[in-house]
């Protein structure tokens, strides 16, 4: 990671996540009754909790609506949840207006074309290993881990490390 990227990440006070293809593996699983099943990774969940411990607010902006996402966001203490929003940049701009955060204070991670404008609008725009190549070509950074397999945690820890907060948070577990 370049010194410029690190300096941008040091200003981050809001971390925003897409869900399908970032916090899940992107597969849509439906039961016979039509209900949807989502698989979340506990690595990502603890990463989000570590951000909160460090004073970084968190948000989800997702194109689909799902009661599972609502439950997961509540369980993790996600500060802001916006579902059913394919217009990710507009949702992000609304979030800034509502909260007072700015683009310079925001990191965003997404995986596909609906995320691209948001990724490009923030201080630190990231994507996941295995996400769309065009998105990766415009992101500041790409995870080593894949979606639903700890990519969200890697994003969280990258922010925390750049801000010099990761080691002290991890040392609490020794």
Short mmCIF file of N, CA and C in Angstrom, two decimals:
data_model
loop_
_atom_site.label_atom_id
_atom_site.label_comp_id
_atom_site.label_asym_id
_atom_site.label_seq_id
_atom_site.Cartn_x
_atom_site.Cartn_y
_atom_site.Cartn_z
N UNK A 1 0.84 -1.17 0.00
CA UNK A 1 0.00 0.00 0.00
C UNK A 1 0.89 1.24 0.00
N UNK A 2 0.52 2.23 -0.80
CA UNK A 2 1.33 3.43 -0.93
C UNK A 2 1.14 4.35 0.27
N UNK A 3 2.08 5.26 0.44
CA UNK A 3 1.99 6.25 1.52
C UNK A 3 0.77 7.15 1.33
N UNK A 4 0.42 7.43 0.09
CA UNK A 4 -0.76 8.25 -0.20
C UNK A 4 -2.02 7.54 0.27
N UNK A 5 -2.13 6.24 -0.03
CA UNK A 5 -3.29 5.48 0.42
C UNK A 5 -3.37 5.45 1.94
N UNK A 6 -2.24 5.23 2.59
CA UNK A 6 -2.23 5.20 4.06
C UNK A 6 -2.68 6.54 4.62
N UNK A 7 -2.20 7.64 4.04
CA UNK A 7 -2.60 8.95 4.55
C UNK A 7 -4.10 9.19 4.36
N UNK A 8 -4.67 8.68 3.27
CA UNK A 8 -6.12 8.80 3.07
C UNK A 8 -6.89 7.96 4.09
N UNK A 9 -6.41 6.76 4.36
CA UNK A 9 -7.08 5.87 5.29
C UNK A 9 -7.02 6.42 6.72
N UNK A 10 -5.98 7.15 7.04
CA UNK A 10 -5.84 7.70 8.39
C UNK A 10 -6.97 8.66 8.73
N UNK A 11 -7.64 9.22 7.72
CA UNK A 11 -8.73 10.16 7.94
C UNK A 11 -10.10 9.48 8.04
N UNK A 12 -10.16 8.17 7.80
CA UNK A 12 -11.44 7.46 7.73
C UNK A 12 -12.12 7.39 9.09
N UNK A 13 -13.39 7.81 9.09
CA UNK A 13 -14.23 7.74 10.28
C UNK A 13 -15.51 6.96 10.03
N UNK A 14 -15.73 6.58 8.74
CA UNK A 14 -16.91 5.83 8.34
C UNK A 14 -16.49 4.75 7.34
N UNK A 15 -16.81 3.50 7.66
CA UNK A 15 -16.53 2.38 6.76
C UNK A 15 -17.86 1.82 6.26
N UNK A 16 -18.00 1.74 4.94
CA UNK A 16 -19.26 1.34 4.32
C UNK A 16 -19.05 0.03 3.56
N UNK A 17 -19.99 -0.89 3.73
CA UNK A 17 -19.90 -2.23 3.14
C UNK A 17 -21.09 -2.50 2.24
N UNK A 18 -20.82 -3.09 1.09
CA UNK A 18 -21.85 -3.78 0.31
C UNK A 18 -22.03 -5.13 0.99
N UNK A 19 -23.09 -5.84 0.70
CA UNK A 19 -23.33 -7.14 1.34
C UNK A 19 -23.02 -8.29 0.39
N UNK A 20 -23.89 -8.51 -0.60
CA UNK A 20 -23.72 -9.65 -1.50
C UNK A 20 -22.48 -9.46 -2.35
N UNK A 21 -21.54 -10.38 -2.22
CA UNK A 21 -20.28 -10.28 -2.93
C UNK A 21 -19.18 -9.63 -2.12
N UNK A 22 -19.49 -9.23 -0.89
CA UNK A 22 -18.48 -8.69 0.03
C UNK A 22 -18.58 -9.42 1.36
N UNK A 23 -19.69 -9.21 2.06
CA UNK A 23 -19.90 -9.88 3.35
C UNK A 23 -20.50 -11.28 3.19
N UNK A 24 -20.97 -11.59 1.99
CA UNK A 24 -21.38 -12.95 1.64
C UNK A 24 -20.61 -13.33 0.37
N UNK A 25 -20.69 -14.59 0.00
CA UNK A 25 -19.97 -15.03 -1.21
C UNK A 25 -20.67 -14.61 -2.50
N UNK A 26 -21.78 -13.92 -2.38
CA UNK A 26 -22.49 -13.42 -3.55
C UNK A 26 -23.50 -14.37 -4.14
N UNK A 27 -23.53 -15.61 -3.66
CA UNK A 27 -24.51 -16.57 -4.16
C UNK A 27 -25.87 -16.28 -3.52
N UNK A 28 -26.92 -16.42 -4.32
CA UNK A 28 -28.27 -16.24 -3.81
C UNK A 28 -28.89 -17.63 -3.65
N UNK A 29 -29.20 -18.00 -2.42
CA UNK A 29 -29.77 -19.31 -2.12
C UNK A 29 -31.21 -19.14 -1.66
N UNK A 30 -32.13 -19.85 -2.32
CA UNK A 30 -33.54 -19.75 -1.99
C UNK A 30 -34.07 -21.11 -1.55
N UNK A 31 -34.87 -21.11 -0.50
CA UNK A 31 -35.53 -22.32 -0.04
C UNK A 31 -36.79 -22.54 -0.87
N UNK A 32 -37.40 -23.71 -0.74
CA UNK A 32 -38.59 -24.07 -1.51
C UNK A 32 -39.73 -23.07 -1.29
N UNK A 33 -39.80 -22.49 -0.09
CA UNK A 33 -40.88 -21.53 0.19
C UNK A 33 -40.57 -20.13 -0.34
N UNK A 34 -39.42 -19.98 -1.01
CA UNK A 34 -39.05 -18.69 -1.59
C UNK A 34 -38.20 -17.81 -0.68
N UNK A 35 -38.02 -18.22 0.55
CA UNK A 35 -37.19 -17.43 1.45
C UNK A 35 -35.72 -17.57 1.07
N UNK A 36 -34.98 -16.54 1.40
CA UNK A 36 -33.58 -16.47 1.01
C UNK A 36 -32.68 -16.86 2.19
N UNK A 37 -31.56 -17.48 1.87
CA UNK A 37 -30.57 -17.85 2.88
C UNK A 37 -29.28 -17.10 2.55
N UNK A 38 -28.69 -16.47 3.55
CA UNK A 38 -27.40 -15.78 3.37
C UNK A 38 -26.41 -16.35 4.36
N UNK A 39 -25.18 -16.52 3.94
CA UNK A 39 -24.11 -17.00 4.81
C UNK A 39 -23.13 -15.87 5.06
N UNK A 40 -22.98 -15.52 6.33
CA UNK A 40 -22.04 -14.48 6.73
C UNK A 40 -20.85 -15.13 7.42
N UNK A 41 -19.68 -14.51 7.31
CA UNK A 41 -18.48 -15.03 7.91
C UNK A 41 -18.21 -14.32 9.23
N UNK A 42 -17.94 -15.08 10.29
CA UNK A 42 -17.70 -14.49 11.60
C UNK A 42 -16.42 -13.65 11.62
N UNK A 43 -15.46 -13.95 10.75
CA UNK A 43 -14.26 -13.12 10.66
C UNK A 43 -14.64 -11.68 10.33
N UNK A 44 -15.53 -11.51 9.36
CA UNK A 44 -15.97 -10.17 8.98
C UNK A 44 -16.69 -9.49 10.14
N UNK A 45 -17.52 -10.25 10.83
CA UNK A 45 -18.27 -9.69 11.95
C UNK A 45 -17.38 -9.12 13.03
N UNK A 46 -16.34 -9.86 13.40
CA UNK A 46 -15.44 -9.36 14.43
C UNK A 46 -14.65 -8.15 13.91
N UNK A 47 -14.31 -8.15 12.65
CA UNK A 47 -13.64 -6.98 12.07
C UNK A 47 -14.49 -5.72 12.20
N UNK A 48 -15.77 -5.84 11.93
CA UNK A 48 -16.70 -4.71 12.06
C UNK A 48 -16.79 -4.27 13.51
N UNK A 49 -16.81 -5.22 14.43
CA UNK A 49 -16.83 -4.86 15.86
C UNK A 49 -15.54 -4.16 16.28
N UNK A 50 -14.41 -4.57 15.69
CA UNK A 50 -13.13 -3.91 15.99
C UNK A 50 -13.15 -2.46 15.50
N UNK A 51 -13.74 -2.22 14.33
CA UNK A 51 -13.87 -0.84 13.85
C UNK A 51 -14.65 0.00 14.86
N UNK A 52 -15.76 -0.55 15.35
CA UNK A 52 -16.57 0.17 16.33
C UNK A 52 -15.78 0.46 17.60
N UNK A 53 -15.00 -0.52 18.06
CA UNK A 53 -14.17 -0.32 19.25
C UNK A 53 -13.18 0.82 19.04
N UNK A 54 -12.74 0.99 17.81
CA UNK A 54 -11.77 2.04 17.48
C UNK A 54 -12.44 3.39 17.20
N UNK A 55 -13.77 3.43 17.31
CA UNK A 55 -14.49 4.68 17.11
C UNK A 55 -14.85 4.98 15.67
N UNK A 56 -14.75 3.99 14.80
CA UNK A 56 -15.10 4.17 13.39
C UNK A 56 -16.53 3.69 13.19
N UNK A 57 -17.36 4.55 12.66
CA UNK A 57 -18.76 4.21 12.39
C UNK A 57 -18.83 3.30 11.18
N UNK A 58 -19.89 2.49 11.13
CA UNK A 58 -20.05 1.53 10.03
C UNK A 58 -21.42 1.66 9.39
N UNK A 59 -21.47 1.32 8.12
CA UNK A 59 -22.72 1.38 7.36
C UNK A 59 -22.75 0.25 6.35
N UNK A 60 -23.96 -0.13 6.01
CA UNK A 60 -24.22 -1.07 4.92
C UNK A 60 -25.09 -0.34 3.91
N UNK A 61 -24.69 -0.44 2.64
CA UNK A 61 -25.54 0.00 1.53
C UNK A 61 -25.63 -1.19 0.59
N UNK A 62 -26.82 -1.73 0.45
CA UNK A 62 -26.99 -2.94 -0.35
C UNK A 62 -28.17 -2.80 -1.31
N UNK A 63 -28.04 -3.42 -2.46
CA UNK A 63 -29.07 -3.33 -3.49
C UNK A 63 -30.31 -4.16 -3.19
N UNK A 64 -30.16 -5.19 -2.39
CA UNK A 64 -31.28 -6.08 -2.09
C UNK A 64 -31.82 -5.78 -0.71
N UNK A 65 -33.06 -6.19 -0.46
CA UNK A 65 -33.66 -6.10 0.86
C UNK A 65 -33.71 -7.49 1.45
N UNK A 66 -33.34 -7.61 2.71
CA UNK A 66 -33.29 -8.92 3.32
C UNK A 66 -33.42 -8.80 4.84
N UNK A 67 -34.32 -9.57 5.43
CA UNK A 67 -34.39 -9.57 6.90
C UNK A 67 -33.12 -10.13 7.53
N UNK A 68 -32.41 -11.00 6.81
CA UNK A 68 -31.15 -11.54 7.34
C UNK A 68 -30.10 -10.44 7.48
N UNK A 69 -30.06 -9.54 6.52
CA UNK A 69 -29.11 -8.42 6.59
C UNK A 69 -29.47 -7.51 7.75
N UNK A 70 -30.75 -7.27 7.93
CA UNK A 70 -31.20 -6.44 9.06
C UNK A 70 -30.78 -7.06 10.39
N UNK A 71 -30.98 -8.37 10.52
CA UNK A 71 -30.58 -9.06 11.75
C UNK A 71 -29.08 -9.02 11.97
N UNK A 72 -28.33 -9.25 10.89
CA UNK A 72 -26.87 -9.25 11.00
C UNK A 72 -26.35 -7.86 11.37
N UNK A 73 -26.90 -6.84 10.73
CA UNK A 73 -26.49 -5.46 11.02
C UNK A 73 -26.77 -5.12 12.48
N UNK A 74 -27.92 -5.53 12.97
CA UNK A 74 -28.27 -5.28 14.37
C UNK A 74 -27.33 -6.02 15.31
N UNK A 75 -27.04 -7.28 15.01
CA UNK A 75 -26.15 -8.08 15.86
C UNK A 75 -24.74 -7.50 15.91
N UNK A 76 -24.29 -6.90 14.83
CA UNK A 76 -22.94 -6.35 14.77
C UNK A 76 -22.86 -4.90 15.24
N UNK A 77 -24.01 -4.27 15.46
CA UNK A 77 -24.00 -2.87 15.86
C UNK A 77 -23.69 -1.92 14.72
N UNK A 78 -24.04 -2.31 13.49
CA UNK A 78 -23.85 -1.44 12.34
C UNK A 78 -24.65 -0.15 12.59
N UNK A 79 -24.00 0.98 12.39
CA UNK A 79 -24.63 2.26 12.71
C UNK A 79 -25.71 2.68 11.71
N UNK A 80 -25.50 2.40 10.44
CA UNK A 80 -26.43 2.87 9.40
C UNK A 80 -26.67 1.74 8.40
N UNK A 81 -27.95 1.47 8.14
CA UNK A 81 -28.33 0.39 7.22
C UNK A 81 -29.24 0.94 6.14
N UNK A 82 -28.82 0.77 4.89
CA UNK A 82 -29.61 1.21 3.73
C UNK A 82 -29.76 0.02 2.79
N UNK A 83 -30.97 -0.54 2.74
CA UNK A 83 -31.25 -1.70 1.88
C UNK A 83 -32.10 -1.28 0.69
N UNK A 84 -32.05 -2.10 -0.36
CA UNK A 84 -32.84 -1.84 -1.56
C UNK A 84 -32.33 -0.64 -2.33
N UNK A 85 -31.02 -0.40 -2.28
CA UNK A 85 -30.43 0.77 -2.92
C UNK A 85 -29.42 0.37 -3.99
N UNK A 86 -29.87 0.29 -5.22
CA UNK A 86 -28.96 0.04 -6.34
C UNK A 86 -28.15 1.30 -6.67
N UNK A 87 -28.69 2.45 -6.28
CA UNK A 87 -28.03 3.73 -6.51
C UNK A 87 -27.08 4.02 -5.35
N UNK A 88 -26.00 3.25 -5.30
CA UNK A 88 -25.10 3.28 -4.14
C UNK A 88 -24.51 4.67 -3.89
N UNK A 89 -24.12 5.39 -4.93
CA UNK A 89 -23.53 6.70 -4.72
C UNK A 89 -24.56 7.67 -4.14
N UNK A 90 -25.76 7.64 -4.65
CA UNK A 90 -26.80 8.53 -4.12
C UNK A 90 -27.09 8.18 -2.67
N UNK A 91 -27.17 6.89 -2.36
CA UNK A 91 -27.38 6.47 -0.97
C UNK A 91 -26.23 6.94 -0.09
N UNK A 92 -25.02 6.85 -0.59
CA UNK A 92 -23.85 7.30 0.16
C UNK A 92 -23.90 8.82 0.38
N UNK A 93 -24.26 9.57 -0.64
CA UNK A 93 -24.36 11.02 -0.50
C UNK A 93 -25.44 11.40 0.50
N UNK A 94 -26.55 10.67 0.50
CA UNK A 94 -27.62 10.90 1.49
C UNK A 94 -27.11 10.61 2.90
N UNK A 95 -26.33 9.55 3.02
CA UNK A 95 -25.74 9.20 4.31
C UNK A 95 -24.83 10.32 4.80
N UNK A 96 -24.02 10.88 3.92
CA UNK A 96 -23.15 12.00 4.29
C UNK A 96 -23.98 13.20 4.76
N UNK A 97 -25.05 13.49 4.03
CA UNK A 97 -25.91 14.63 4.42
C UNK A 97 -26.53 14.40 5.79
N UNK A 98 -26.99 13.18 6.04
CA UNK A 98 -27.65 12.85 7.31
C UNK A 98 -26.70 12.81 8.50
N UNK A 99 -25.43 12.46 8.25
CA UNK A 99 -24.51 12.22 9.36
C UNK A 99 -23.43 13.29 9.51
N UNK A 100 -23.17 14.04 8.47
CA UNK A 100 -22.09 15.03 8.53
C UNK A 100 -20.73 14.48 8.13
N UNK A 101 -20.63 13.20 7.84
CA UNK A 101 -19.38 12.66 7.33
C UNK A 101 -19.14 13.17 5.92
N UNK A 102 -17.89 13.09 5.47
CA UNK A 102 -17.53 13.54 4.13
C UNK A 102 -16.89 12.40 3.36
N UNK A 103 -16.71 12.62 2.07
CA UNK A 103 -16.03 11.63 1.22
C UNK A 103 -14.62 11.37 1.74
N UNK A 104 -13.95 12.40 2.21
CA UNK A 104 -12.58 12.28 2.70
C UNK A 104 -12.48 11.46 3.98
N UNK A 105 -13.60 11.26 4.65
CA UNK A 105 -13.63 10.49 5.90
C UNK A 105 -14.21 9.09 5.70
N UNK A 106 -14.42 8.70 4.44
CA UNK A 106 -15.16 7.47 4.16
C UNK A 106 -14.32 6.46 3.39
N UNK A 107 -14.46 5.19 3.81
CA UNK A 107 -13.94 4.04 3.07
C UNK A 107 -15.14 3.22 2.63
N UNK A 108 -15.07 2.63 1.45
CA UNK A 108 -16.19 1.85 0.91
C UNK A 108 -15.62 0.59 0.27
N UNK A 109 -16.29 -0.54 0.49
CA UNK A 109 -15.89 -1.78 -0.17
C UNK A 109 -17.10 -2.38 -0.88
N UNK A 110 -16.91 -2.68 -2.16
CA UNK A 110 -17.95 -3.29 -2.97
C UNK A 110 -17.30 -4.21 -3.99
N UNK A 111 -18.12 -4.90 -4.76
CA UNK A 111 -17.57 -5.91 -5.67
C UNK A 111 -17.99 -5.79 -7.12
N UNK A 112 -19.04 -4.99 -7.41
CA UNK A 112 -19.57 -5.03 -8.77
C UNK A 112 -19.94 -3.63 -9.25
N UNK A 113 -20.42 -3.55 -10.47
CA UNK A 113 -20.67 -2.28 -11.13
C UNK A 113 -21.55 -1.31 -10.33
N UNK A 114 -22.61 -1.75 -9.65
CA UNK A 114 -23.39 -0.78 -8.86
C UNK A 114 -22.58 -0.10 -7.75
N UNK A 115 -21.46 -0.68 -7.36
CA UNK A 115 -20.61 -0.11 -6.31
C UNK A 115 -19.56 0.86 -6.85
N UNK A 116 -19.33 0.85 -8.12
CA UNK A 116 -18.19 1.56 -8.70
C UNK A 116 -18.20 3.06 -8.41
N UNK A 117 -19.31 3.72 -8.61
CA UNK A 117 -19.34 5.18 -8.37
C UNK A 117 -19.04 5.50 -6.91
N UNK A 118 -19.53 4.69 -5.99
CA UNK A 118 -19.24 4.91 -4.57
C UNK A 118 -17.78 4.65 -4.27
N UNK A 119 -17.22 3.61 -4.83
CA UNK A 119 -15.81 3.29 -4.64
C UNK A 119 -14.93 4.45 -5.10
N UNK A 120 -15.29 5.05 -6.21
CA UNK A 120 -14.50 6.15 -6.77
C UNK A 120 -14.72 7.47 -6.01
N UNK A 121 -15.81 7.59 -5.27
CA UNK A 121 -16.16 8.86 -4.61
C UNK A 121 -15.52 9.04 -3.24
N UNK A 122 -15.00 7.97 -2.66
CA UNK A 122 -14.53 8.03 -1.27
C UNK A 122 -13.01 8.15 -1.19
N UNK A 123 -12.51 8.40 0.01
CA UNK A 123 -11.06 8.50 0.23
C UNK A 123 -10.37 7.18 -0.03
N UNK A 124 -11.00 6.08 0.39
CA UNK A 124 -10.41 4.75 0.22
C UNK A 124 -11.48 3.81 -0.32
N UNK A 125 -11.42 3.55 -1.62
CA UNK A 125 -12.36 2.68 -2.30
C UNK A 125 -11.74 1.32 -2.54
N UNK A 126 -12.37 0.28 -2.02
CA UNK A 126 -11.80 -1.07 -2.09
C UNK A 126 -12.77 -2.03 -2.77
N UNK A 127 -12.20 -3.14 -3.23
CA UNK A 127 -12.99 -4.23 -3.78
C UNK A 127 -12.42 -5.54 -3.28
N UNK A 128 -13.10 -6.61 -3.61
CA UNK A 128 -12.70 -7.93 -3.12
C UNK A 128 -12.04 -8.74 -4.23
N UNK A 129 -11.16 -9.64 -3.81
CA UNK A 129 -10.56 -10.60 -4.72
C UNK A 129 -11.70 -11.41 -5.35
N UNK A 130 -11.75 -11.43 -6.65
CA UNK A 130 -12.81 -12.14 -7.36
C UNK A 130 -13.97 -11.26 -7.75
N UNK A 131 -13.92 -9.98 -7.37
CA UNK A 131 -14.95 -9.04 -7.81
C UNK A 131 -14.76 -8.73 -9.29
N UNK A 132 -15.62 -7.90 -9.82
CA UNK A 132 -15.56 -7.56 -11.24
C UNK A 132 -14.25 -6.84 -11.56
N UNK A 133 -13.59 -7.25 -12.65
CA UNK A 133 -12.28 -6.69 -13.03
C UNK A 133 -12.32 -5.20 -13.29
N UNK A 134 -13.39 -4.72 -13.89
CA UNK A 134 -13.50 -3.28 -14.18
C UNK A 134 -13.54 -2.49 -12.89
N UNK A 135 -14.24 -3.02 -11.90
CA UNK A 135 -14.31 -2.37 -10.58
C UNK A 135 -12.91 -2.36 -9.96
N UNK A 136 -12.23 -3.50 -10.02
CA UNK A 136 -10.88 -3.59 -9.45
C UNK A 136 -9.93 -2.60 -10.10
N UNK A 137 -10.10 -2.35 -11.38
CA UNK A 137 -9.20 -1.43 -12.07
C UNK A 137 -9.39 0.02 -11.62
N UNK A 138 -10.50 0.31 -10.97
CA UNK A 138 -10.78 1.67 -10.48
C UNK A 138 -10.70 1.80 -8.96
N UNK A 139 -10.52 0.69 -8.26
CA UNK A 139 -10.45 0.73 -6.80
C UNK A 139 -9.04 1.11 -6.35
N UNK A 140 -8.95 1.64 -5.14
CA UNK A 140 -7.64 1.96 -4.55
C UNK A 140 -6.92 0.70 -4.10
N UNK A 141 -7.69 -0.34 -3.78
CA UNK A 141 -7.10 -1.52 -3.15
C UNK A 141 -8.04 -2.72 -3.33
N UNK A 142 -7.46 -3.90 -3.39
CA UNK A 142 -8.22 -5.14 -3.52
C UNK A 142 -7.78 -6.11 -2.43
N UNK A 143 -8.73 -6.75 -1.79
CA UNK A 143 -8.41 -7.71 -0.74
C UNK A 143 -7.70 -8.93 -1.32
N UNK A 144 -7.00 -9.66 -0.47
CA UNK A 144 -6.44 -10.95 -0.86
C UNK A 144 -7.49 -12.04 -0.69
N UNK A 145 -8.30 -11.91 0.36
CA UNK A 145 -9.36 -12.88 0.62
C UNK A 145 -10.55 -12.63 -0.29
N UNK A 146 -11.33 -13.66 -0.50
CA UNK A 146 -12.51 -13.54 -1.36
C UNK A 146 -13.74 -13.18 -0.54
N UNK A 147 -14.77 -12.79 -1.26
CA UNK A 147 -16.04 -12.41 -0.65
C UNK A 147 -16.61 -13.54 0.19
N UNK A 148 -17.09 -13.19 1.37
CA UNK A 148 -17.68 -14.19 2.25
C UNK A 148 -16.65 -15.06 2.95
N UNK A 149 -15.38 -14.82 2.70
CA UNK A 149 -14.30 -15.62 3.28
C UNK A 149 -13.26 -14.75 4.00
N UNK A 150 -13.73 -13.68 4.60
CA UNK A 150 -12.85 -12.82 5.38
C UNK A 150 -12.38 -11.57 4.67
N UNK A 151 -12.90 -11.28 3.47
CA UNK A 151 -12.51 -10.05 2.77
C UNK A 151 -12.92 -8.81 3.56
N UNK A 152 -14.08 -8.85 4.17
CA UNK A 152 -14.53 -7.73 4.99
C UNK A 152 -13.61 -7.49 6.17
N UNK A 153 -13.15 -8.56 6.80
CA UNK A 153 -12.22 -8.46 7.93
C UNK A 153 -10.90 -7.83 7.48
N UNK A 154 -10.42 -8.26 6.32
CA UNK A 154 -9.18 -7.71 5.78
C UNK A 154 -9.30 -6.20 5.55
N UNK A 155 -10.42 -5.77 5.02
CA UNK A 155 -10.72 -4.35 4.81
C UNK A 155 -10.68 -3.61 6.15
N UNK A 156 -11.35 -4.16 7.16
CA UNK A 156 -11.39 -3.55 8.49
C UNK A 156 -9.98 -3.42 9.07
N UNK A 157 -9.23 -4.50 9.01
CA UNK A 157 -7.89 -4.50 9.60
C UNK A 157 -6.93 -3.60 8.83
N UNK A 158 -7.13 -3.43 7.54
CA UNK A 158 -6.31 -2.51 6.76
C UNK A 158 -6.53 -1.08 7.23
N UNK A 159 -7.77 -0.72 7.47
CA UNK A 159 -8.10 0.61 7.99
C UNK A 159 -7.47 0.79 9.37
N UNK A 160 -7.68 -0.18 10.24
CA UNK A 160 -7.16 -0.09 11.60
C UNK A 160 -5.64 -0.03 11.65
N UNK A 161 -4.99 -0.81 10.80
CA UNK A 161 -3.52 -0.80 10.75
C UNK A 161 -3.00 0.55 10.28
N UNK A 162 -3.61 1.12 9.26
CA UNK A 162 -3.18 2.42 8.73
C UNK A 162 -3.36 3.52 9.77
N UNK A 163 -4.34 3.35 10.65
CA UNK A 163 -4.58 4.34 11.69
C UNK A 163 -3.80 4.05 12.97
N UNK A 164 -2.98 2.99 12.95
CA UNK A 164 -2.17 2.65 14.11
C UNK A 164 -2.97 2.10 15.29
N UNK A 165 -4.15 1.54 15.01
CA UNK A 165 -5.03 1.05 16.07
C UNK A 165 -5.11 -0.47 16.16
N UNK A 166 -4.64 -1.16 15.13
CA UNK A 166 -4.84 -2.61 15.06
C UNK A 166 -4.10 -3.36 16.16
N UNK A 167 -2.84 -3.06 16.35
CA UNK A 167 -2.04 -3.82 17.31
C UNK A 167 -2.61 -3.77 18.72
N UNK A 168 -3.04 -2.59 19.15
CA UNK A 168 -3.60 -2.48 20.51
C UNK A 168 -4.92 -3.24 20.62
N UNK A 169 -5.72 -3.23 19.56
CA UNK A 169 -6.98 -3.99 19.59
C UNK A 169 -6.72 -5.48 19.64
N UNK A 170 -5.73 -5.95 18.86
CA UNK A 170 -5.40 -7.36 18.86
C UNK A 170 -4.77 -7.80 20.17
N UNK A 171 -3.99 -6.91 20.78
CA UNK A 171 -3.31 -7.27 22.04
C UNK A 171 -4.30 -7.53 23.17
N UNK A 172 -5.51 -7.04 23.05
CA UNK A 172 -6.54 -7.31 24.06
C UNK A 172 -6.90 -8.79 24.11
N UNK A 173 -6.57 -9.53 23.07
CA UNK A 173 -6.90 -10.95 23.00
C UNK A 173 -5.75 -11.84 23.49
N UNK A 174 -4.63 -11.24 23.89
CA UNK A 174 -3.49 -12.02 24.38
C UNK A 174 -3.69 -12.44 25.83
#
